[in-house]
Amino acid sequence: MAPEAYATLAAEFLALRSLRHEALVAAIDLFSEAGGDTFLVENRIDGEQLLSWGRDRPGVEVLAVVAPVAHALAHLHALELVHLDPSPRNILVVES
């Protein structure tokens, strides 16, 4: 990985590891392999993508899932952070 790319990923990890929000995945570690691949390790979430989960659900159920995500995005923005792809593919729904 190029030094500039690693520096960007390391800065992202430092910002993410201190975030606490019920709708955000926690960053756990950042490590590099001998071959140069670098990985950002996050909590494993056993959930279904909103894209497929919400396909046949009433709008009110989908909104109940999306509202906490909107709050999480507002939390990030208040810290001057931006999620670059908050799409239905990147939102996991965990049935409780």
Short mmCIF file of the N, C-alpha and C atoms (twelve columns), coordinates in Angstrom:
data_MODEL
# 
_entry.id   MODEL 
# 
loop_
_atom_site.group_PDB 
_atom_site.id 
_atom_site.type_symbol 
_atom_site.label_atom_id 
_atom_site.label_alt_id 
_atom_site.label_comp_id 
_atom_site.label_asym_id 
_atom_site.label_seq_id 
_atom_site.Cartn_x 
_atom_site.Cartn_y 
_atom_site.Cartn_z 
_atom_site.pdbx_PDB_model_num 
ATOM 1   N N  . MET A 1  0.854   -1.174  0.000  1 
ATOM 2   C CA . MET A 1  0.000   0.000   0.000  1 
ATOM 3   C C  . MET A 1  0.897   1.233   0.000  1 
ATOM 4   N N  . ALA A 2  0.521   2.191   -0.814 1 
ATOM 5   C CA . ALA A 2  1.295   3.428   -0.897 1 
ATOM 6   C C  . ALA A 2  1.248   4.161   0.441  1 
ATOM 7   N N  . PRO A 3  2.322   4.833   0.818  1 
ATOM 8   C CA . PRO A 3  2.356   5.536   2.106  1 
ATOM 9   C C  . PRO A 3  1.201   6.524   2.295  1 
ATOM 10  N N  . GLU A 4  0.811   7.210   1.219  1 
ATOM 11  C CA . GLU A 4  -0.285  8.179   1.332  1 
ATOM 12  C C  . GLU A 4  -1.604  7.467   1.640  1 
ATOM 13  N N  . ALA A 5  -1.819  6.317   0.993  1 
ATOM 14  C CA . ALA A 5  -3.047  5.555   1.229  1 
ATOM 15  C C  . ALA A 5  -3.069  5.001   2.649  1 
ATOM 16  N N  . TYR A 6  -1.910  4.536   3.116  1 
ATOM 17  C CA . TYR A 6  -1.846  4.028   4.490  1 
ATOM 18  C C  . TYR A 6  -2.123  5.147   5.487  1 
ATOM 19  N N  . ALA A 7  -1.569  6.313   5.242  1 
ATOM 20  C CA . ALA A 7  -1.781  7.449   6.141  1 
ATOM 21  C C  . ALA A 7  -3.261  7.814   6.202  1 
ATOM 22  N N  . THR A 8  -3.943  7.761   5.079  1 
ATOM 23  C CA . THR A 8  -5.377  8.049   5.038  1 
ATOM 24  C C  . THR A 8  -6.156  7.007   5.834  1 
ATOM 25  N N  . LEU A 9  -5.825  5.728   5.632  1 
ATOM 26  C CA . LEU A 9  -6.509  4.659   6.353  1 
ATOM 27  C C  . LEU A 9  -6.222  4.725   7.852  1 
ATOM 28  N N  . ALA A 10 -4.991  5.050   8.216  1 
ATOM 29  C CA . ALA A 10 -4.640  5.171   9.635  1 
ATOM 30  C C  . ALA A 10 -5.400  6.323   10.286 1 
ATOM 31  N N  . ALA A 11 -5.527  7.437   9.584  1 
ATOM 32  C CA . ALA A 11 -6.288  8.570   10.119 1 
ATOM 33  C C  . ALA A 11 -7.756  8.205   10.278 1 
ATOM 34  N N  . GLU A 12 -8.298  7.449   9.318  1 
ATOM 35  C CA . GLU A 12 -9.690  6.999   9.415  1 
ATOM 36  C C  . GLU A 12 -9.859  6.085   10.627 1 
ATOM 37  N N  . PHE A 13 -8.930  5.172   10.822 1 
ATOM 38  C CA . PHE A 13 -9.006  4.271   11.964 1 
ATOM 39  C C  . PHE A 13 -8.972  5.048   13.277 1 
ATOM 40  N N  . LEU A 14 -8.084  6.009   13.393 1 
ATOM 41  C CA . LEU A 14 -7.991  6.792   14.627 1 
ATOM 42  C C  . LEU A 14 -9.295  7.524   14.919 1 
ATOM 43  N N  . ALA A 15 -9.933  8.028   13.874 1 
ATOM 44  C CA . ALA A 15 -11.214 8.721   14.060 1 
ATOM 45  C C  . ALA A 15 -12.315 7.728   14.438 1 
ATOM 46  N N  . LEU A 16 -12.336 6.570   13.796 1 
ATOM 47  C CA . LEU A 16 -13.407 5.607   14.010 1 
ATOM 48  C C  . LEU A 16 -13.320 4.870   15.341 1 
ATOM 49  N N  . ARG A 17 -12.124 4.617   15.820 1 
ATOM 50  C CA . ARG A 17 -12.006 3.786   17.026 1 
ATOM 51  C C  . ARG A 17 -12.579 4.458   18.270 1 
ATOM 52  N N  . SER A 18 -12.717 5.769   18.246 1 
ATOM 53  C CA . SER A 18 -13.265 6.459   19.413 1 
ATOM 54  C C  . SER A 18 -14.768 6.722   19.286 1 
ATOM 55  N N  . LEU A 19 -15.359 6.401   18.139 1 
ATOM 56  C CA . LEU A 19 -16.787 6.647   17.939 1 
ATOM 57  C C  . LEU A 19 -17.627 5.616   18.680 1 
ATOM 58  N N  . ARG A 20 -18.684 6.079   19.277 1 
ATOM 59  C CA . ARG A 20 -19.631 5.189   19.938 1 
ATOM 60  C C  . ARG A 20 -21.040 5.629   19.557 1 
ATOM 61  N N  . HIS A 21 -21.728 4.768   18.826 1 
ATOM 62  C CA . HIS A 21 -23.111 5.029   18.449 1 
ATOM 63  C C  . HIS A 21 -23.752 3.684   18.141 1 
ATOM 64  N N  . GLU A 22 -24.986 3.502   18.578 1 
ATOM 65  C CA . GLU A 22 -25.653 2.208   18.407 1 
ATOM 66  C C  . GLU A 22 -25.792 1.778   16.951 1 
ATOM 67  N N  . ALA A 23 -25.768 2.718   16.015 1 
ATOM 68  C CA . ALA A 23 -25.960 2.382   14.610 1 
ATOM 69  C C  . ALA A 23 -24.652 2.386   13.820 1 
ATOM 70  N N  . LEU A 24 -23.521 2.478   14.515 1 
ATOM 71  C CA . LEU A 24 -22.224 2.445   13.841 1 
ATOM 72  C C  . LEU A 24 -21.444 1.212   14.259 1 
ATOM 73  N N  . VAL A 25 -20.760 0.624   13.310 1 
ATOM 74  C CA . VAL A 25 -19.889 -0.512  13.589 1 
ATOM 75  C C  . VAL A 25 -18.604 0.024   14.224 1 
ATOM 76  N N  . ALA A 26 -18.125 -0.663  15.245 1 
ATOM 77  C CA . ALA A 26 -16.915 -0.226  15.945 1 
ATOM 78  C C  . ALA A 26 -15.660 -0.675  15.200 1 
ATOM 79  N N  . ALA A 27 -14.694 0.230   15.072 1 
ATOM 80  C CA . ALA A 27 -13.378 -0.108  14.522 1 
ATOM 81  C C  . ALA A 27 -12.540 -0.696  15.647 1 
ATOM 82  N N  . ILE A 28 -11.904 -1.837  15.387 1 
ATOM 83  C CA . ILE A 28 -11.164 -2.549  16.419 1 
ATOM 84  C C  . ILE A 28 -9.658  -2.447  16.235 1 
ATOM 85  N N  . ASP A 29 -9.191  -2.600  15.003 1 
ATOM 86  C CA . ASP A 29 -7.748  -2.663  14.786 1 
ATOM 87  C C  . ASP A 29 -7.420  -2.273  13.356 1 
ATOM 88  N N  . LEU A 30 -6.164  -1.952  13.146 1 
ATOM 89  C CA . LEU A 30 -5.619  -1.685  11.822 1 
ATOM 90  C C  . LEU A 30 -4.315  -2.453  11.756 1 
ATOM 91  N N  . PHE A 31 -4.174  -3.312  10.756 1 
ATOM 92  C CA . PHE A 31 -2.912  -4.051  10.665 1 
ATOM 93  C C  . PHE A 31 -2.522  -4.259  9.210  1 
ATOM 94  N N  . SER A 32 -1.232  -4.483  9.007  1 
ATOM 95  C CA . SER A 32 -0.686  -4.721  7.676  1 
ATOM 96  C C  . SER A 32 -0.022  -6.081  7.644  1 
ATOM 97  N N  . GLU A 33 -0.183  -6.774  6.527  1 
ATOM 98  C CA . GLU A 33 0.490   -8.044  6.319  1 
ATOM 99  C C  . GLU A 33 1.843   -7.792  5.662  1 
ATOM 100 N N  . ALA A 34 2.688   -8.782  5.713  1 
ATOM 101 C CA . ALA A 34 4.028   -8.659  5.142  1 
ATOM 102 C C  . ALA A 34 3.970   -8.317  3.654  1 
ATOM 103 N N  . GLY A 35 2.951   -8.790  2.955  1 
ATOM 104 C CA . GLY A 35 2.817   -8.523  1.525  1 
ATOM 105 C C  . GLY A 35 2.365   -7.113  1.200  1 
ATOM 106 N N  . GLY A 36 2.038   -6.339  2.228  1 
ATOM 107 C CA . GLY A 36 1.640   -4.961  1.995  1 
ATOM 108 C C  . GLY A 36 0.156   -4.690  2.097  1 
ATOM 109 N N  . ASP A 37 -0.672  -5.738  2.170  1 
ATOM 110 C CA . ASP A 37 -2.115  -5.520  2.326  1 
ATOM 111 C C  . ASP A 37 -2.402  -4.995  3.727  1 
ATOM 112 N N  . THR A 38 -3.272  -4.000  3.805  1 
ATOM 113 C CA . THR A 38 -3.645  -3.407  5.082  1 
ATOM 114 C C  . THR A 38 -5.134  -3.575  5.285  1 
ATOM 115 N N  . PHE A 39 -5.514  -3.860  6.534  1 
ATOM 116 C CA . PHE A 39 -6.907  -4.151  6.843  1 
ATOM 117 C C  . PHE A 39 -7.386  -3.319  8.015  1 
ATOM 118 N N  . LEU A 40 -8.596  -2.795  7.881  1 
ATOM 119 C CA . LEU A 40 -9.292  -2.135  8.976  1 
ATOM 120 C C  . LEU A 40 -10.259 -3.176  9.533  1 
ATOM 121 N N  . VAL A 41 -10.089 -3.552  10.792 1 
ATOM 122 C CA . VAL A 41 -10.901 -4.591  11.412 1 
ATOM 123 C C  . VAL A 41 -12.042 -3.925  12.176 1 
ATOM 124 N N  . GLU A 42 -13.256 -4.391  11.894 1 
ATOM 125 C CA . GLU A 42 -14.447 -3.866  12.560 1 
ATOM 126 C C  . GLU A 42 -15.203 -5.014  13.207 1 
ATOM 127 N N  . ASN A 43 -16.124 -4.675  14.100 1 
ATOM 128 C CA . ASN A 43 -16.981 -5.706  14.693 1 
ATOM 129 C C  . ASN A 43 -17.727 -6.448  13.601 1 
ATOM 130 N N  . ARG A 44 -17.900 -7.743  13.791 1 
ATOM 131 C CA . ARG A 44 -18.694 -8.531  12.858 1 
ATOM 132 C C  . ARG A 44 -20.169 -8.317  13.188 1 
ATOM 133 N N  . ILE A 45 -20.937 -8.051  12.170 1 
ATOM 134 C CA . ILE A 45 -22.372 -7.850  12.322 1 
ATOM 135 C C  . ILE A 45 -23.092 -8.928  11.515 1 
ATOM 136 N N  . ASP A 46 -23.878 -9.733  12.190 1 
ATOM 137 C CA . ASP A 46 -24.678 -10.738 11.497 1 
ATOM 138 C C  . ASP A 46 -26.025 -10.114 11.176 1 
ATOM 139 N N  . GLY A 47 -26.097 -9.527  10.001 1 
ATOM 140 C CA . GLY A 47 -27.325 -8.861  9.598  1 
ATOM 141 C C  . GLY A 47 -27.538 -9.001  8.106  1 
ATOM 142 N N  . GLU A 48 -28.648 -8.486  7.662  1 
ATOM 143 C CA . GLU A 48 -29.011 -8.526  6.250  1 
ATOM 144 C C  . GLU A 48 -28.947 -7.112  5.686  1 
ATOM 145 N N  . GLN A 49 -28.486 -6.994  4.460  1 
ATOM 146 C CA . GLN A 49 -28.435 -5.678  3.831  1 
ATOM 147 C C  . GLN A 49 -29.842 -5.073  3.768  1 
ATOM 148 N N  . LEU A 50 -29.914 -3.785  4.065  1 
ATOM 149 C CA . LEU A 50 -31.195 -3.083  3.988  1 
ATOM 150 C C  . LEU A 50 -31.807 -3.226  2.600  1 
ATOM 151 N N  . LEU A 51 -30.977 -3.271  1.590  1 
ATOM 152 C CA . LEU A 51 -31.444 -3.383  0.211  1 
ATOM 153 C C  . LEU A 51 -32.367 -4.588  0.030  1 
ATOM 154 N N  . SER A 52 -31.975 -5.737  0.555  1 
ATOM 155 C CA . SER A 52 -32.819 -6.936  0.407  1 
ATOM 156 C C  . SER A 52 -33.846 -7.045  1.530  1 
ATOM 157 N N  . TRP A 53 -33.460 -6.685  2.749  1 
ATOM 158 C CA . TRP A 53 -34.366 -6.781  3.894  1 
ATOM 159 C C  . TRP A 53 -35.619 -5.936  3.687  1 
ATOM 160 N N  . GLY A 54 -35.445 -4.727  3.179  1 
ATOM 161 C CA . GLY A 54 -36.557 -3.793  3.080  1 
ATOM 162 C C  . GLY A 54 -37.388 -3.898  1.829  1 
ATOM 163 N N  . ARG A 55 -36.999 -4.783  0.940  1 
ATOM 164 C CA . ARG A 55 -37.665 -4.864  -0.367 1 
ATOM 165 C C  . ARG A 55 -39.180 -5.063  -0.269 1 
ATOM 166 N N  . ASP A 56 -39.640 -5.965  0.565  1 
ATOM 167 C CA . ASP A 56 -41.079 -6.264  0.651  1 
ATOM 168 C C  . ASP A 56 -41.690 -5.851  1.978  1 
ATOM 169 N N  . ARG A 57 -41.052 -4.937  2.658  1 
ATOM 170 C CA . ARG A 57 -41.547 -4.503  3.971  1 
ATOM 171 C C  . ARG A 57 -42.328 -3.195  3.834  1 
ATOM 172 N N  . PRO A 58 -43.250 -2.977  4.741  1 
ATOM 173 C CA . PRO A 58 -43.963 -1.687  4.748  1 
ATOM 174 C C  . PRO A 58 -42.982 -0.542  5.032  1 
ATOM 175 N N  . GLY A 59 -43.279 0.600   4.479  1 
ATOM 176 C CA . GLY A 59 -42.415 1.764   4.645  1 
ATOM 177 C C  . GLY A 59 -42.140 2.111   6.092  1 
ATOM 178 N N  . VAL A 60 -43.124 1.925   6.961  1 
ATOM 179 C CA . VAL A 60 -42.953 2.271   8.372  1 
ATOM 180 C C  . VAL A 60 -41.867 1.400   9.012  1 
ATOM 181 N N  . GLU A 61 -41.761 0.126   8.607  1 
ATOM 182 C CA . GLU A 61 -40.705 -0.745  9.140  1 
ATOM 183 C C  . GLU A 61 -39.330 -0.298  8.647  1 
ATOM 184 N N  . VAL A 62 -39.260 0.062   7.377  1 
ATOM 185 C CA . VAL A 62 -37.992 0.526   6.811  1 
ATOM 186 C C  . VAL A 62 -37.568 1.832   7.479  1 
ATOM 187 N N  . LEU A 63 -38.505 2.723   7.691  1 
ATOM 188 C CA . LEU A 63 -38.187 3.995   8.359  1 
ATOM 189 C C  . LEU A 63 -37.689 3.777   9.786  1 
ATOM 190 N N  . ALA A 64 -38.214 2.772   10.462 1 
ATOM 191 C CA . ALA A 64 -37.766 2.479   11.824 1 
ATOM 192 C C  . ALA A 64 -36.306 2.053   11.843 1 
ATOM 193 N N  . VAL A 65 -35.838 1.463   10.759 1 
ATOM 194 C CA . VAL A 65 -34.428 1.068   10.645 1 
ATOM 195 C C  . VAL A 65 -33.574 2.250   10.189 1 
ATOM 196 N N  . VAL A 66 -34.085 3.024   9.265  1 
ATOM 197 C CA . VAL A 66 -33.316 4.113   8.679  1 
ATOM 198 C C  . VAL A 66 -33.143 5.294   9.644  1 
ATOM 199 N N  . ALA A 67 -34.099 5.517   10.536 1 
ATOM 200 C CA . ALA A 67 -34.001 6.653   11.474 1 
ATOM 201 C C  . ALA A 67 -32.729 6.613   12.315 1 
ATOM 202 N N  . PRO A 68 -32.365 5.479   12.943 1 
ATOM 203 C CA . PRO A 68 -31.110 5.456   13.707 1 
ATOM 204 C C  . PRO A 68 -29.880 5.664   12.822 1 
ATOM 205 N N  . VAL A 69 -29.973 5.230   11.565 1 
ATOM 206 C CA . VAL A 69 -28.862 5.450   10.629 1 
ATOM 207 C C  . VAL A 69 -28.706 6.948   10.362 1 
ATOM 208 N N  . ALA A 70 -29.826 7.638   10.194 1 
ATOM 209 C CA . ALA A 70 -29.773 9.089   9.992  1 
ATOM 210 C C  . ALA A 70 -29.169 9.784   11.207 1 
ATOM 211 N N  . HIS A 71 -29.505 9.319   12.399 1 
ATOM 212 C CA . HIS A 71 -28.915 9.878   13.619 1 
ATOM 213 C C  . HIS A 71 -27.411 9.612   13.663 1 
ATOM 214 N N  . ALA A 72 -27.000 8.422   13.230 1 
ATOM 215 C CA . ALA A 72 -25.574 8.088   13.208 1 
ATOM 216 C C  . ALA A 72 -24.826 8.976   12.218 1 
ATOM 217 N N  . LEU A 73 -25.426 9.227   11.066 1 
ATOM 218 C CA . LEU A 73 -24.795 10.115  10.087 1 
ATOM 219 C C  . LEU A 73 -24.698 11.541  10.626 1 
ATOM 220 N N  . ALA A 74 -25.726 11.996  11.321 1 
ATOM 221 C CA . ALA A 74 -25.676 13.328  11.944 1 
ATOM 222 C C  . ALA A 74 -24.574 13.382  13.000 1 
ATOM 223 N N  . HIS A 75 -24.414 12.292  13.756 1 
ATOM 224 C CA . HIS A 75 -23.346 12.207  14.754 1 
ATOM 225 C C  . HIS A 75 -21.977 12.341  14.079 1 
ATOM 226 N N  . LEU A 76 -21.787 11.622  12.974 1 
ATOM 227 C CA . LEU A 76 -20.531 11.729  12.228 1 
ATOM 228 C C  . LEU A 76 -20.309 13.154  11.736 1 
ATOM 229 N N  . HIS A 77 -21.339 13.746  11.167 1 
ATOM 230 C CA . HIS A 77 -21.210 15.105  10.621 1 
ATOM 231 C C  . HIS A 77 -20.880 16.114  11.711 1 
ATOM 232 N N  . ALA A 78 -21.442 15.929  12.900 1 
ATOM 233 C CA . ALA A 78 -21.138 16.830  14.015 1 
ATOM 234 C C  . ALA A 78 -19.654 16.757  14.395 1 
ATOM 235 N N  . LEU A 79 -19.031 15.613  14.110 1 
ATOM 236 C CA . LEU A 79 -17.597 15.439  14.383 1 
ATOM 237 C C  . LEU A 79 -16.749 15.764  13.157 1 
ATOM 238 N N  . GLU A 80 -17.402 16.341  12.146 1 
ATOM 239 C CA . GLU A 80 -16.762 16.698  10.880 1 
ATOM 240 C C  . GLU A 80 -16.221 15.479  10.138 1 
ATOM 241 N N  . LEU A 81 -16.953 14.366  10.263 1 
ATOM 242 C CA . LEU A 81 -16.635 13.146  9.525  1 
ATOM 243 C C  . LEU A 81 -17.760 12.881  8.538  1 
ATOM 244 N N  . VAL A 82 -17.433 12.204  7.446  1 
ATOM 245 C CA . VAL A 82 -18.418 11.920  6.415  1 
ATOM 246 C C  . VAL A 82 -18.312 10.450  6.023  1 
ATOM 247 N N  . HIS A 83 -19.444 9.755   5.977  1 
ATOM 248 C CA . HIS A 83 -19.487 8.394   5.441  1 
ATOM 249 C C  . HIS A 83 -19.644 8.544   3.930  1 
ATOM 250 N N  . LEU A 84 -18.752 7.931   3.179  1 
ATOM 251 C CA . LEU A 84 -18.759 8.145   1.734  1 
ATOM 252 C C  . LEU A 84 -19.769 7.295   0.969  1 
ATOM 253 N N  . ASP A 85 -20.355 6.294   1.607  1 
ATOM 254 C CA . ASP A 85 -21.306 5.450   0.894  1 
ATOM 255 C C  . ASP A 85 -22.371 4.884   1.830  1 
ATOM 256 N N  . PRO A 86 -23.262 5.741   2.345  1 
ATOM 257 C CA . PRO A 86 -24.335 5.241   3.223  1 
ATOM 258 C C  . PRO A 86 -25.503 4.684   2.404  1 
ATOM 259 N N  . SER A 87 -25.216 3.702   1.579  1 
ATOM 260 C CA . SER A 87 -26.242 3.141   0.693  1 
ATOM 261 C C  . SER A 87 -26.920 1.940   1.346  1 
ATOM 262 N N  . PRO A 88 -28.057 1.501   0.809  1 
ATOM 263 C CA . PRO A 88 -28.753 0.336   1.360  1 
ATOM 264 C C  . PRO A 88 -27.902 -0.939  1.362  1 
ATOM 265 N N  . ARG A 89 -26.879 -0.999  0.545  1 
ATOM 266 C CA . ARG A 89 -25.962 -2.146  0.554  1 
ATOM 267 C C  . ARG A 89 -25.044 -2.107  1.774  1 
ATOM 268 N N  . ASN A 90 -24.821 -0.929  2.332  1 
ATOM 269 C CA . ASN A 90 -23.900 -0.761  3.470  1 
ATOM 270 C C  . ASN A 90 -24.606 -0.596  4.812  1 
ATOM 271 N N  . ILE A 91 -25.905 -0.784  4.802  1 
ATOM 272 C CA . ILE A 91 -26.674 -0.712  6.047  1 
ATOM 273 C C  . ILE A 91 -27.150 -2.128  6.364  1 
ATOM 274 N N  . LEU A 92 -26.738 -2.636  7.517  1 
ATOM 275 C CA . LEU A 92 -27.124 -3.995  7.909  1 
ATOM 276 C C  . LEU A 92 -28.250 -3.936  8.932  1 
ATOM 277 N N  . VAL A 93 -29.248 -4.773  8.713  1 
ATOM 278 C CA . VAL A 93 -30.390 -4.866  9.617  1 
ATOM 279 C C  . VAL A 93 -30.219 -6.133  10.441 1 
ATOM 280 N N  . VAL A 94 -30.235 -5.961  11.759 1 
ATOM 281 C CA . VAL A 94 -30.120 -7.081  12.681 1 
ATOM 282 C C  . VAL A 94 -31.475 -7.282  13.333 1 
ATOM 283 N N  . GLU A 95 -32.046 -8.448  13.141 1 
ATOM 284 C CA . GLU A 95 -33.342 -8.743  13.761 1 
ATOM 285 C C  . GLU A 95 -33.119 -9.000  15.236 1 
ATOM 286 N N  . SER A 96 -33.919 -8.366  16.086 1 
ATOM 287 C CA . SER A 96 -33.737 -8.571  17.535 1 
ATOM 288 C C  . SER A 96 -34.871 -9.394  18.102 1 
# 
